Amino acid sequence: MPRIADVSNVEKNFILEALTSSKLRLDGRQLDQYRSIDLTYGQQLGNATVTLGKTKVNVQISAEVTKPSEERKFDGIFTITTELSPIASPGFEIGRPTEQEVLLSRILEKAIRRSRAIDTESLCIVAGQKCWSVRADVHVLDFDGGLTDACCIATMAALHHFRRPEVSVEGERVTIHTMAERVPVPLSILHSPICVTFSFYADGELVLLDATAKEEQVREAEMVVTANDFEICQIAKHGGKPVDPAIVVKCFQVAISKAREMNKSMRARLTADLAKRDIRGQSAENERGEAPIG
Amino acid sequence: MPLDTTSTYSTTLLRLDGRRWNELRKISASISTQPTADGSSLVTTGNTSVVCTITGPREGRGQGDRTNAIVDTDINIAPFAQLDRRRVGRTDKRVQELQTTISQAFQAHLFTHLYPRSSILISLTVLSLDGGLLSTCLNAASIALIDAGVPMPSILASITTGTIIPTDNSLSRPEPVLDLNNAEEVELPFMNLATVRGQTGSEDQISVLLMETRVQMSEANNPLEIMLRIGLDGCAQVRSHLEEVIRRHGRRMTQGRR
């Protein structure tokens, strides 16, 4: 089984000592400073690439018409699939999902799907018979820590960008219009969750944001807090060294402010990209209903 | 009989099963229940019951860590544990997440450095499930590890807390509740919390914190903070209860020897 090489004792001590004695990080960042986040949209609708320092994640959204599940007749289907392949890091392998991969997909699932960021009811076409199945494929292209944060931003950015074909229902007949025929519609997104990972050092006294792979290897505990502009959507501290409650509460506030900040820059990028597409003669209406047909 | 807590709580101040907000369900715990295991326990919280057996510390074959013992967890949810008979497979991501959580919590909590190149396996069997799955598993594992003789600084105790967020404005304050059952877990926002005792003079420290539901953050009486406060208190209650169980067992053992 391939494994990422452990950090050597010398390097580990160096990182920890720099942190605890003078609050310095390897790359000179502030403790609560993210690496530079870059978001680019691909040629297709619903394709987003996020780079967070050296970490790179690509997400593609796709949709197809299927039959809804028996228990949820009025809901469409939304799934997120993640795969950590050797392309990202020599420590990842194809096949059986590792513990890290299970946790990543569980957190994304809780952050985006369980918190109902996508209104699945709007994906229903004919109750019990036809619905949209929207799928987000998360591809990790480069791994240098901060995977959860990057994957969550990329998935939300791609979901905001995606358009599905317009559908019209006349009695029993369902027509799916091509993109050229009718203006495609955006997904109905209820809120925009952002994951913020906190790494704890020195018995929870030091809290780092956006740790690199090396910093992740030497941390004592981690906590992922997912927030949108005004709510906490999910908290996950899967064990690790115990942390003081006061520090945990402080993390919630930080998560909300970071989420606001990131959502703001994400929206700016999105409007810029959609405006660019409009010039090229493609449909890019921001809001549903305002679309001029024809 | 009301079907949900939210609509009736504001008038009765009683939950579905007749408890007050801060009342725990009856916890009955015993250790050394399986004579063949290195350590074992049976913990029942209300209608949730979990059997835990510990194997180890024993030689860890092919174990990479030369300085610590490695803690592994195996959860088995019996098909008859819930109302609808259902097999929960080992590949279920939710169960895998719980396993990882329990392993990582005890990996950092136990004195694993005393057992280099060893492995400690926590096997949990859920016999009946009515909310508080992770909490009951953590509590059971905690006292079973004591039975196995693995040293730890304090008992890791766990509880679930939720809040009742009023839908109408008649009751403007969110009301916390402690130790939710299955019906309440489905309905209310809740979190799983596990703490260990802090050093003298400092508060109990949070080891595990899992929340899956959305909760609004407000400046004044923030429901998250209230939930956390109440949870810390609940964990302390559970811890003192488990400590009493251990002491009782110890007394019985010393008396038997005489």
JSON list of C-alpha atoms in Angstrom, two decimals, chain A residues 57-268:
[
{"chain": "A", "resi": 57, "resn": "VAL", "atom": "CA", "xyz": [-9.23, 20.53, -7.57]},
{"chain": "A", "resi": 58, "resn": "ASN", "atom": "CA", "xyz": [-11.45, 20.25, -10.62]},
{"chain": "A", "resi": 59, "resn": "VAL", "atom": "CA", "xyz": [-15.20, 19.72, -10.40]},
{"chain": "A", "resi": 60, "resn": "GLN", "atom": "CA", "xyz": [-17.55, 18.86, -13.24]},
{"chain": "A", "resi": 61, "resn": "ILE", "atom": "CA", "xyz": [-21.30, 18.93, -12.80]},
{"chain": "A", "resi": 62, "resn": "SER", "atom": "CA", "xyz": [-23.51, 16.83, -15.05]},
{"chain": "A", "resi": 63, "resn": "ALA", "atom": "CA", "xyz": [-27.22, 16.12, -15.17]},
{"chain": "A", "resi": 64, "resn": "GLU", "atom": "CA", "xyz": [-29.36, 13.39, -16.64]},
{"chain": "A", "resi": 65, "resn": "VAL", "atom": "CA", "xyz": [-33.00, 12.38, -16.44]},
{"chain": "A", "resi": 66, "resn": "THR", "atom": "CA", "xyz": [-33.77, 9.32, -14.31]},
{"chain": "A", "resi": 67, "resn": "LYS", "atom": "CA", "xyz": [-36.51, 7.80, -12.21]},
{"chain": "A", "resi": 68, "resn": "PRO", "atom": "CA", "xyz": [-36.70, 9.15, -8.64]},
{"chain": "A", "resi": 69, "resn": "SER", "atom": "CA", "xyz": [-36.31, 6.78, -5.72]},
{"chain": "A", "resi": 70, "resn": "GLU", "atom": "CA", "xyz": [-39.44, 5.14, -4.35]},
{"chain": "A", "resi": 71, "resn": "GLU", "atom": "CA", "xyz": [-39.17, 6.81, -0.94]},
{"chain": "A", "resi": 72, "resn": "ARG", "atom": "CA", "xyz": [-38.66, 10.30, -2.33]},
{"chain": "A", "resi": 73, "resn": "LYS", "atom": "CA", "xyz": [-41.01, 10.68, -5.24]},
{"chain": "A", "resi": 74, "resn": "PHE", "atom": "CA", "xyz": [-41.03, 14.47, -5.28]},
{"chain": "A", "resi": 75, "resn": "ASP", "atom": "CA", "xyz": [-37.28, 14.92, -5.06]},
{"chain": "A", "resi": 76, "resn": "GLY", "atom": "CA", "xyz": [-34.60, 14.87, -7.67]},
{"chain": "A", "resi": 77, "resn": "ILE", "atom": "CA", "xyz": [-31.26, 13.20, -7.04]},
{"chain": "A", "resi": 78, "resn": "PHE", "atom": "CA", "xyz": [-28.03, 14.96, -6.17]},
{"chain": "A", "resi": 79, "resn": "THR", "atom": "CA", "xyz": [-24.79, 13.07, -5.61]},
{"chain": "A", "resi": 80, "resn": "ILE", "atom": "CA", "xyz": [-21.21, 14.07, -4.96]},
{"chain": "A", "resi": 81, "resn": "THR", "atom": "CA", "xyz": [-18.46, 11.62, -5.86]},
{"chain": "A", "resi": 82, "resn": "THR", "atom": "CA", "xyz": [-14.88, 12.10, -4.83]},
{"chain": "A", "resi": 83, "resn": "GLU", "atom": "CA", "xyz": [-11.86, 10.19, -5.91]},
{"chain": "A", "resi": 84, "resn": "LEU", "atom": "CA", "xyz": [-8.32, 10.56, -4.71]},
{"chain": "A", "resi": 85, "resn": "SER", "atom": "CA", "xyz": [-6.19, 9.17, -7.49]},
{"chain": "A", "resi": 86, "resn": "PRO", "atom": "CA", "xyz": [-2.40, 8.82, -7.74]},
{"chain": "A", "resi": 87, "resn": "ILE", "atom": "CA", "xyz": [-2.34, 11.87, -10.00]},
{"chain": "A", "resi": 88, "resn": "ALA", "atom": "CA", "xyz": [-2.66, 14.09, -6.92]},
{"chain": "A", "resi": 89, "resn": "SER", "atom": "CA", "xyz": [-0.12, 12.46, -4.65]},
{"chain": "A", "resi": 90, "resn": "PRO", "atom": "CA", "xyz": [1.92, 9.24, -4.65]},
{"chain": "A", "resi": 91, "resn": "GLY", "atom": "CA", "xyz": [0.18, 8.37, -1.39]},
{"chain": "A", "resi": 92, "resn": "PHE", "atom": "CA", "xyz": [-3.21, 7.88, -3.05]},
{"chain": "A", "resi": 93, "resn": "GLU", "atom": "CA", "xyz": [-4.24, 4.74, -4.86]},
{"chain": "A", "resi": 94, "resn": "ILE", "atom": "CA", "xyz": [-7.19, 3.69, -6.96]},
{"chain": "A", "resi": 95, "resn": "GLY", "atom": "CA", "xyz": [-9.62, 1.12, -5.64]},
{"chain": "A", "resi": 96, "resn": "ARG", "atom": "CA", "xyz": [-10.71, 0.76, -2.06]},
{"chain": "A", "resi": 97, "resn": "PRO", "atom": "CA", "xyz": [-11.42, 4.19, -0.58]},
{"chain": "A", "resi": 98, "resn": "THR", "atom": "CA", "xyz": [-9.01, 5.12, 2.17]},
{"chain": "A", "resi": 99, "resn": "GLU", "atom": "CA", "xyz": [-9.99, 6.61, 5.50]},
{"chain": "A", "resi": 100, "resn": "GLN", "atom": "CA", "xyz": [-9.05, 10.07, 4.28]},
{"chain": "A", "resi": 101, "resn": "GLU", "atom": "CA", "xyz": [-11.25, 9.74, 1.22]},
{"chain": "A", "resi": 102, "resn": "VAL", "atom": "CA", "xyz": [-14.23, 8.49, 3.22]},
{"chain": "A", "resi": 103, "resn": "LEU", "atom": "CA", "xyz": [-13.95, 11.43, 5.60]},
{"chain": "A", "resi": 104, "resn": "LEU", "atom": "CA", "xyz": [-13.63, 13.90, 2.73]},
{"chain": "A", "resi": 105, "resn": "SER", "atom": "CA", "xyz": [-16.69, 12.60, 0.93]},
{"chain": "A", "resi": 106, "resn": "ARG", "atom": "CA", "xyz": [-18.67, 12.42, 4.18]},
{"chain": "A", "resi": 107, "resn": "ILE", "atom": "CA", "xyz": [-17.86, 16.03, 5.03]},
{"chain": "A", "resi": 108, "resn": "LEU", "atom": "CA", "xyz": [-18.76, 17.26, 1.53]},
{"chain": "A", "resi": 109, "resn": "GLU", "atom": "CA", "xyz": [-21.94, 15.23, 1.70]},
{"chain": "A", "resi": 110, "resn": "LYS", "atom": "CA", "xyz": [-22.90, 16.76, 5.06]},
{"chain": "A", "resi": 111, "resn": "ALA", "atom": "CA", "xyz": [-21.81, 20.25, 4.07]},
{"chain": "A", "resi": 112, "resn": "ILE", "atom": "CA", "xyz": [-23.54, 20.47, 0.72]},
{"chain": "A", "resi": 113, "resn": "ARG", "atom": "CA", "xyz": [-26.12, 17.73, 0.34]},
{"chain": "A", "resi": 114, "resn": "ARG", "atom": "CA", "xyz": [-27.40, 17.23, 3.85]},
{"chain": "A", "resi": 115, "resn": "SER", "atom": "CA", "xyz": [-27.53, 20.95, 4.54]},
{"chain": "A", "resi": 116, "resn": "ARG", "atom": "CA", "xyz": [-29.80, 21.19, 1.47]},
{"chain": "A", "resi": 117, "resn": "ALA", "atom": "CA", "xyz": [-27.69, 23.67, -0.47]},
{"chain": "A", "resi": 118, "resn": "ILE", "atom": "CA", "xyz": [-29.40, 22.37, -3.61]},
{"chain": "A", "resi": 119, "resn": "ASP", "atom": "CA", "xyz": [-33.18, 22.39, -3.63]},
{"chain": "A", "resi": 120, "resn": "THR", "atom": "CA", "xyz": [-33.75, 18.83, -4.83]},
{"chain": "A", "resi": 121, "resn": "GLU", "atom": "CA", "xyz": [-37.50, 19.36, -5.08]},
{"chain": "A", "resi": 122, "resn": "SER", "atom": "CA", "xyz": [-36.92, 21.70, -8.00]},
{"chain": "A", "resi": 123, "resn": "LEU", "atom": "CA", "xyz": [-35.20, 18.84, -9.83]},
{"chain": "A", "resi": 124, "resn": "CYS", "atom": "CA", "xyz": [-38.45, 16.85, -10.01]},
{"chain": "A", "resi": 125, "resn": "ILE", "atom": "CA", "xyz": [-40.06, 16.73, -13.46]},
{"chain": "A", "resi": 126, "resn": "VAL", "atom": "CA", "xyz": [-42.97, 14.27, -13.10]},
{"chain": "A", "resi": 127, "resn": "ALA", "atom": "CA", "xyz": [-43.53, 13.01, -9.54]},
{"chain": "A", "resi": 128, "resn": "GLY", "atom": "CA", "xyz": [-42.54, 9.38, -9.16]},
{"chain": "A", "resi": 129, "resn": "GLN", "atom": "CA", "xyz": [-41.56, 9.03, -12.80]},
{"chain": "A", "resi": 130, "resn": "LYS", "atom": "CA", "xyz": [-38.95, 11.46, -13.99]},
{"chain": "A", "resi": 131, "resn": "CYS", "atom": "CA", "xyz": [-36.46, 13.68, -12.28]},
{"chain": "A", "resi": 132, "resn": "TRP", "atom": "CA", "xyz": [-33.04, 15.19, -12.82]},
{"chain": "A", "resi": 133, "resn": "SER", "atom": "CA", "xyz": [-30.07, 13.43, -11.35]},
{"chain": "A", "resi": 134, "resn": "VAL", "atom": "CA", "xyz": [-27.37, 16.01, -10.79]},
{"chain": "A", "resi": 135, "resn": "ARG", "atom": "CA", "xyz": [-23.91, 14.70, -10.16]},
{"chain": "A", "resi": 136, "resn": "ALA", "atom": "CA", "xyz": [-20.80, 16.49, -8.99]},
{"chain": "A", "resi": 137, "resn": "ASP", "atom": "CA", "xyz": [-17.54, 14.73, -9.83]},
{"chain": "A", "resi": 138, "resn": "VAL", "atom": "CA", "xyz": [-14.72, 16.01, -7.68]},
{"chain": "A", "resi": 139, "resn": "HIS", "atom": "CA", "xyz": [-11.28, 15.35, -9.13]},
{"chain": "A", "resi": 140, "resn": "VAL", "atom": "CA", "xyz": [-8.28, 16.13, -6.98]},
{"chain": "A", "resi": 141, "resn": "LEU", "atom": "CA", "xyz": [-5.42, 17.01, -9.33]},
{"chain": "A", "resi": 142, "resn": "ASP", "atom": "CA", "xyz": [-2.77, 18.12, -6.87]},
{"chain": "A", "resi": 143, "resn": "PHE", "atom": "CA", "xyz": [-2.57, 17.59, -3.14]},
{"chain": "A", "resi": 144, "resn": "ASP", "atom": "CA", "xyz": [-0.83, 19.92, -0.72]},
{"chain": "A", "resi": 145, "resn": "GLY", "atom": "CA", "xyz": [-3.23, 20.08, 2.21]},
{"chain": "A", "resi": 146, "resn": "GLY", "atom": "CA", "xyz": [-6.52, 21.92, 2.59]},
{"chain": "A", "resi": 147, "resn": "LEU", "atom": "CA", "xyz": [-8.37, 19.37, 0.50]},
{"chain": "A", "resi": 148, "resn": "THR", "atom": "CA", "xyz": [-11.75, 19.78, 2.20]},
{"chain": "A", "resi": 149, "resn": "ASP", "atom": "CA", "xyz": [-11.73, 23.55, 1.82]},
{"chain": "A", "resi": 150, "resn": "ALA", "atom": "CA", "xyz": [-10.69, 23.45, -1.83]},
{"chain": "A", "resi": 151, "resn": "CYS", "atom": "CA", "xyz": [-13.17, 20.71, -2.77]},
{"chain": "A", "resi": 152, "resn": "CYS", "atom": "CA", "xyz": [-16.05, 22.52, -1.12]},
{"chain": "A", "resi": 153, "resn": "ILE", "atom": "CA", "xyz": [-15.30, 25.85, -2.85]},
{"chain": "A", "resi": 154, "resn": "ALA", "atom": "CA", "xyz": [-14.85, 24.12, -6.21]},
{"chain": "A", "resi": 155, "resn": "THR", "atom": "CA", "xyz": [-18.09, 22.17, -5.89]},
{"chain": "A", "resi": 156, "resn": "MET", "atom": "CA", "xyz": [-20.13, 25.22, -4.91]},
{"chain": "A", "resi": 157, "resn": "ALA", "atom": "CA", "xyz": [-18.53, 27.33, -7.65]},
{"chain": "A", "resi": 158, "resn": "ALA", "atom": "CA", "xyz": [-19.34, 24.67, -10.25]},
{"chain": "A", "resi": 159, "resn": "LEU", "atom": "CA", "xyz": [-22.91, 24.29, -9.00]},
{"chain": "A", "resi": 160, "resn": "HIS", "atom": "CA", "xyz": [-23.48, 28.03, -9.27]},
{"chain": "A", "resi": 161, "resn": "HIS", "atom": "CA", "xyz": [-22.08, 27.96, -12.79]},
{"chain": "A", "resi": 162, "resn": "PHE", "atom": "CA", "xyz": [-24.01, 24.92, -14.05]},
{"chain": "A", "resi": 163, "resn": "ARG", "atom": "CA", "xyz": [-27.09, 25.19, -16.26]},
{"chain": "A", "resi": 164, "resn": "ARG", "atom": "CA", "xyz": [-29.43, 22.32, -17.04]},
{"chain": "A", "resi": 165, "resn": "PRO", "atom": "CA", "xyz": [-31.60, 22.10, -20.15]},
{"chain": "A", "resi": 166, "resn": "GLU", "atom": "CA", "xyz": [-35.11, 23.51, -19.91]},
{"chain": "A", "resi": 167, "resn": "VAL", "atom": "CA", "xyz": [-37.93, 20.97, -19.68]},
{"chain": "A", "resi": 168, "resn": "SER", "atom": "CA", "xyz": [-41.57, 21.41, -20.56]},
{"chain": "A", "resi": 169, "resn": "VAL", "atom": "CA", "xyz": [-44.35, 19.06, -19.50]},
{"chain": "A", "resi": 170, "resn": "GLU", "atom": "CA", "xyz": [-47.64, 18.76, -21.38]},
{"chain": "A", "resi": 171, "resn": "GLY", "atom": "CA", "xyz": [-49.82, 16.18, -19.75]},
{"chain": "A", "resi": 172, "resn": "GLU", "atom": "CA", "xyz": [-47.79, 12.98, -19.93]},
{"chain": "A", "resi": 173, "resn": "ARG", "atom": "CA", "xyz": [-45.34, 14.21, -22.52]},
{"chain": "A", "resi": 174, "resn": "VAL", "atom": "CA", "xyz": [-42.00, 15.56, -21.37]},
{"chain": "A", "resi": 175, "resn": "THR", "atom": "CA", "xyz": [-39.83, 17.53, -23.75]},
{"chain": "A", "resi": 176, "resn": "ILE", "atom": "CA", "xyz": [-36.22, 18.33, -23.01]},
{"chain": "A", "resi": 177, "resn": "HIS", "atom": "CA", "xyz": [-35.18, 21.35, -25.01]},
{"chain": "A", "resi": 178, "resn": "THR", "atom": "CA", "xyz": [-31.65, 21.62, -26.32]},
{"chain": "A", "resi": 179, "resn": "MET", "atom": "CA", "xyz": [-29.42, 24.42, -25.15]},
{"chain": "A", "resi": 180, "resn": "ALA", "atom": "CA", "xyz": [-29.86, 26.22, -28.49]},
{"chain": "A", "resi": 181, "resn": "GLU", "atom": "CA", "xyz": [-33.64, 25.90, -28.45]},
{"chain": "A", "resi": 182, "resn": "ARG", "atom": "CA", "xyz": [-34.35, 27.31, -25.00]},
{"chain": "A", "resi": 183, "resn": "VAL", "atom": "CA", "xyz": [-32.25, 29.14, -22.50]},
{"chain": "A", "resi": 184, "resn": "PRO", "atom": "CA", "xyz": [-30.88, 26.58, -20.00]},
{"chain": "A", "resi": 185, "resn": "VAL", "atom": "CA", "xyz": [-31.81, 27.09, -16.37]},
{"chain": "A", "resi": 186, "resn": "PRO", "atom": "CA", "xyz": [-29.52, 27.41, -13.35]},
{"chain": "A", "resi": 187, "resn": "LEU", "atom": "CA", "xyz": [-29.93, 25.11, -10.34]},
{"chain": "A", "resi": 188, "resn": "SER", "atom": "CA", "xyz": [-31.89, 26.50, -7.46]},
{"chain": "A", "resi": 189, "resn": "ILE", "atom": "CA", "xyz": [-29.26, 26.98, -4.78]},
{"chain": "A", "resi": 190, "resn": "LEU", "atom": "CA", "xyz": [-30.60, 27.78, -1.32]},
{"chain": "A", "resi": 191, "resn": "HIS", "atom": "CA", "xyz": [-27.37, 28.74, 0.39]},
{"chain": "A", "resi": 192, "resn": "SER", "atom": "CA", "xyz": [-23.67, 28.56, -0.26]},
{"chain": "A", "resi": 193, "resn": "PRO", "atom": "CA", "xyz": [-21.71, 26.56, 2.32]},
{"chain": "A", "resi": 194, "resn": "ILE", "atom": "CA", "xyz": [-17.93, 26.99, 2.68]},
{"chain": "A", "resi": 195, "resn": "CYS", "atom": "CA", "xyz": [-15.74, 24.58, 4.64]},
{"chain": "A", "resi": 196, "resn": "VAL", "atom": "CA", "xyz": [-13.07, 26.03, 6.89]},
{"chain": "A", "resi": 197, "resn": "THR", "atom": "CA", "xyz": [-10.53, 23.61, 8.37]},
{"chain": "A", "resi": 198, "resn": "PHE", "atom": "CA", "xyz": [-8.88, 24.49, 11.65]},
{"chain": "A", "resi": 199, "resn": "SER", "atom": "CA", "xyz": [-5.67, 22.75, 12.68]},
{"chain": "A", "resi": 200, "resn": "PHE", "atom": "CA", "xyz": [-4.70, 22.71, 16.34]},
{"chain": "A", "resi": 201, "resn": "TYR", "atom": "CA", "xyz": [-1.19, 22.72, 17.74]},
{"chain": "A", "resi": 202, "resn": "ALA", "atom": "CA", "xyz": [0.40, 23.01, 21.18]},
{"chain": "A", "resi": 203, "resn": "ASP", "atom": "CA", "xyz": [-2.55, 21.53, 23.13]},
{"chain": "A", "resi": 204, "resn": "GLY", "atom": "CA", "xyz": [-5.05, 23.55, 21.14]},
{"chain": "A", "resi": 205, "resn": "GLU", "atom": "CA", "xyz": [-3.43, 26.88, 22.00]},
{"chain": "A", "resi": 206, "resn": "LEU", "atom": "CA", "xyz": [-2.40, 27.55, 18.41]},
{"chain": "A", "resi": 207, "resn": "VAL", "atom": "CA", "xyz": [-5.02, 27.47, 15.69]},
{"chain": "A", "resi": 208, "resn": "LEU", "atom": "CA", "xyz": [-3.99, 27.44, 12.04]},
{"chain": "A", "resi": 209, "resn": "LEU", "atom": "CA", "xyz": [-6.14, 27.97, 8.98]},
{"chain": "A", "resi": 210, "resn": "ASP", "atom": "CA", "xyz": [-5.45, 26.28, 5.65]},
{"chain": "A", "resi": 211, "resn": "ALA", "atom": "CA", "xyz": [-2.59, 24.01, 6.72]},
{"chain": "A", "resi": 212, "resn": "THR", "atom": "CA", "xyz": [-0.29, 22.64, 4.03]},
{"chain": "A", "resi": 213, "resn": "ALA", "atom": "CA", "xyz": [0.32, 18.89, 3.70]},
{"chain": "A", "resi": 214, "resn": "LYS", "atom": "CA", "xyz": [3.35, 19.09, 5.99]},
{"chain": "A", "resi": 215, "resn": "GLU", "atom": "CA", "xyz": [1.53, 21.13, 8.60]},
{"chain": "A", "resi": 216, "resn": "GLU", "atom": "CA", "xyz": [-1.35, 18.64, 8.43]},
{"chain": "A", "resi": 217, "resn": "GLN", "atom": "CA", "xyz": [0.99, 15.78, 9.19]},
{"chain": "A", "resi": 218, "resn": "VAL", "atom": "CA", "xyz": [2.29, 17.34, 12.39]},
{"chain": "A", "resi": 219, "resn": "ARG", "atom": "CA", "xyz": [-0.99, 18.74, 13.77]},
{"chain": "A", "resi": 220, "resn": "GLU", "atom": "CA", "xyz": [-2.59, 17.38, 16.93]},
{"chain": "A", "resi": 221, "resn": "ALA", "atom": "CA", "xyz": [-6.24, 17.74, 15.93]},
{"chain": "A", "resi": 222, "resn": "GLU", "atom": "CA", "xyz": [-8.36, 19.16, 13.17]},
{"chain": "A", "resi": 223, "resn": "MET", "atom": "CA", "xyz": [-11.86, 20.55, 13.04]},
{"chain": "A", "resi": 224, "resn": "VAL", "atom": "CA", "xyz": [-13.87, 21.31, 9.92]},
{"chain": "A", "resi": 225, "resn": "VAL", "atom": "CA", "xyz": [-16.55, 23.96, 10.35]},
{"chain": "A", "resi": 226, "resn": "THR", "atom": "CA", "xyz": [-18.88, 24.58, 7.44]},
{"chain": "A", "resi": 227, "resn": "ALA", "atom": "CA", "xyz": [-20.63, 27.92, 7.34]},
{"chain": "A", "resi": 228, "resn": "ASN", "atom": "CA", "xyz": [-22.61, 30.03, 4.95]},
{"chain": "A", "resi": 229, "resn": "ASP", "atom": "CA", "xyz": [-23.21, 33.75, 5.30]},
{"chain": "A", "resi": 230, "resn": "PHE", "atom": "CA", "xyz": [-25.21, 33.48, 8.51]},
{"chain": "A", "resi": 231, "resn": "GLU", "atom": "CA", "xyz": [-25.38, 29.85, 9.69]},
{"chain": "A", "resi": 232, "resn": "ILE", "atom": "CA", "xyz": [-23.15, 27.00, 10.77]},
{"chain": "A", "resi": 233, "resn": "CYS", "atom": "CA", "xyz": [-24.05, 24.03, 8.54]},
{"chain": "A", "resi": 234, "resn": "GLN", "atom": "CA", "xyz": [-21.82, 21.34, 9.87]},
{"chain": "A", "resi": 235, "resn": "ILE", "atom": "CA", "xyz": [-19.08, 20.77, 12.45]},
{"chain": "A", "resi": 236, "resn": "ALA", "atom": "CA", "xyz": [-16.72, 17.81, 12.41]},
{"chain": "A", "resi": 237, "resn": "LYS", "atom": "CA", "xyz": [-14.02, 17.20, 14.95]},
{"chain": "A", "resi": 238, "resn": "HIS", "atom": "CA", "xyz": [-13.22, 13.52, 14.59]},
{"chain": "A", "resi": 239, "resn": "GLY", "atom": "CA", "xyz": [-11.27, 12.98, 17.77]},
{"chain": "A", "resi": 240, "resn": "GLY", "atom": "CA", "xyz": [-7.65, 14.02, 18.03]},
{"chain": "A", "resi": 241, "resn": "LYS", "atom": "CA", "xyz": [-6.19, 15.96, 20.97]},
{"chain": "A", "resi": 242, "resn": "PRO", "atom": "CA", "xyz": [-8.87, 17.56, 23.15]},
{"chain": "A", "resi": 243, "resn": "VAL", "atom": "CA", "xyz": [-9.35, 21.30, 22.72]},
{"chain": "A", "resi": 244, "resn": "ASP", "atom": "CA", "xyz": [-10.65, 23.99, 25.07]},
{"chain": "A", "resi": 245, "resn": "PRO", "atom": "CA", "xyz": [-14.34, 24.89, 24.50]},
{"chain": "A", "resi": 246, "resn": "ALA", "atom": "CA", "xyz": [-13.62, 28.64, 24.43]},
{"chain": "A", "resi": 247, "resn": "ILE", "atom": "CA", "xyz": [-11.25, 28.15, 21.49]},
{"chain": "A", "resi": 248, "resn": "VAL", "atom": "CA", "xyz": [-13.85, 26.05, 19.67]},
{"chain": "A", "resi": 249, "resn": "VAL", "atom": "CA", "xyz": [-16.48, 28.76, 20.06]},
{"chain": "A", "resi": 250, "resn": "LYS", "atom": "CA", "xyz": [-14.05, 31.33, 18.69]},
{"chain": "A", "resi": 251, "resn": "CYS", "atom": "CA", "xyz": [-13.55, 29.11, 15.63]},
{"chain": "A", "resi": 252, "resn": "PHE", "atom": "CA", "xyz": [-17.26, 29.33, 14.78]},
{"chain": "A", "resi": 253, "resn": "GLN", "atom": "CA", "xyz": [-17.04, 33.11, 14.46]},
{"chain": "A", "resi": 254, "resn": "VAL", "atom": "CA", "xyz": [-13.94, 32.88, 12.31]},
{"chain": "A", "resi": 255, "resn": "ALA", "atom": "CA", "xyz": [-15.63, 30.32, 10.06]},
{"chain": "A", "resi": 256, "resn": "ILE", "atom": "CA", "xyz": [-18.59, 32.58, 9.39]},
{"chain": "A", "resi": 257, "resn": "SER", "atom": "CA", "xyz": [-16.44, 35.59, 8.54]},
{"chain": "A", "resi": 258, "resn": "LYS", "atom": "CA", "xyz": [-14.19, 33.51, 6.27]},
{"chain": "A", "resi": 259, "resn": "ALA", "atom": "CA", "xyz": [-17.24, 32.04, 4.54]},
{"chain": "A", "resi": 260, "resn": "ARG", "atom": "CA", "xyz": [-18.64, 35.51, 3.90]},
{"chain": "A", "resi": 261, "resn": "GLU", "atom": "CA", "xyz": [-15.35, 36.66, 2.47]},
{"chain": "A", "resi": 262, "resn": "MET", "atom": "CA", "xyz": [-14.99, 33.65, 0.18]},
{"chain": "A", "resi": 263, "resn": "ASN", "atom": "CA", "xyz": [-18.58, 33.70, -0.99]},
{"chain": "A", "resi": 264, "resn": "LYS", "atom": "CA", "xyz": [-18.15, 37.33, -1.94]},
{"chain": "A", "resi": 265, "resn": "SER", "atom": "CA", "xyz": [-15.10, 36.71, -4.10]},
{"chain": "A", "resi": 266, "resn": "MET", "atom": "CA", "xyz": [-16.71, 33.60, -5.58]},
{"chain": "A", "resi": 267, "resn": "ARG", "atom": "CA", "xyz": [-19.77, 35.61, -6.65]},
{"chain": "A", "resi": 268, "resn": "ALA", "atom": "CA", "xyz": [-17.56, 38.24, -8.23]}
]
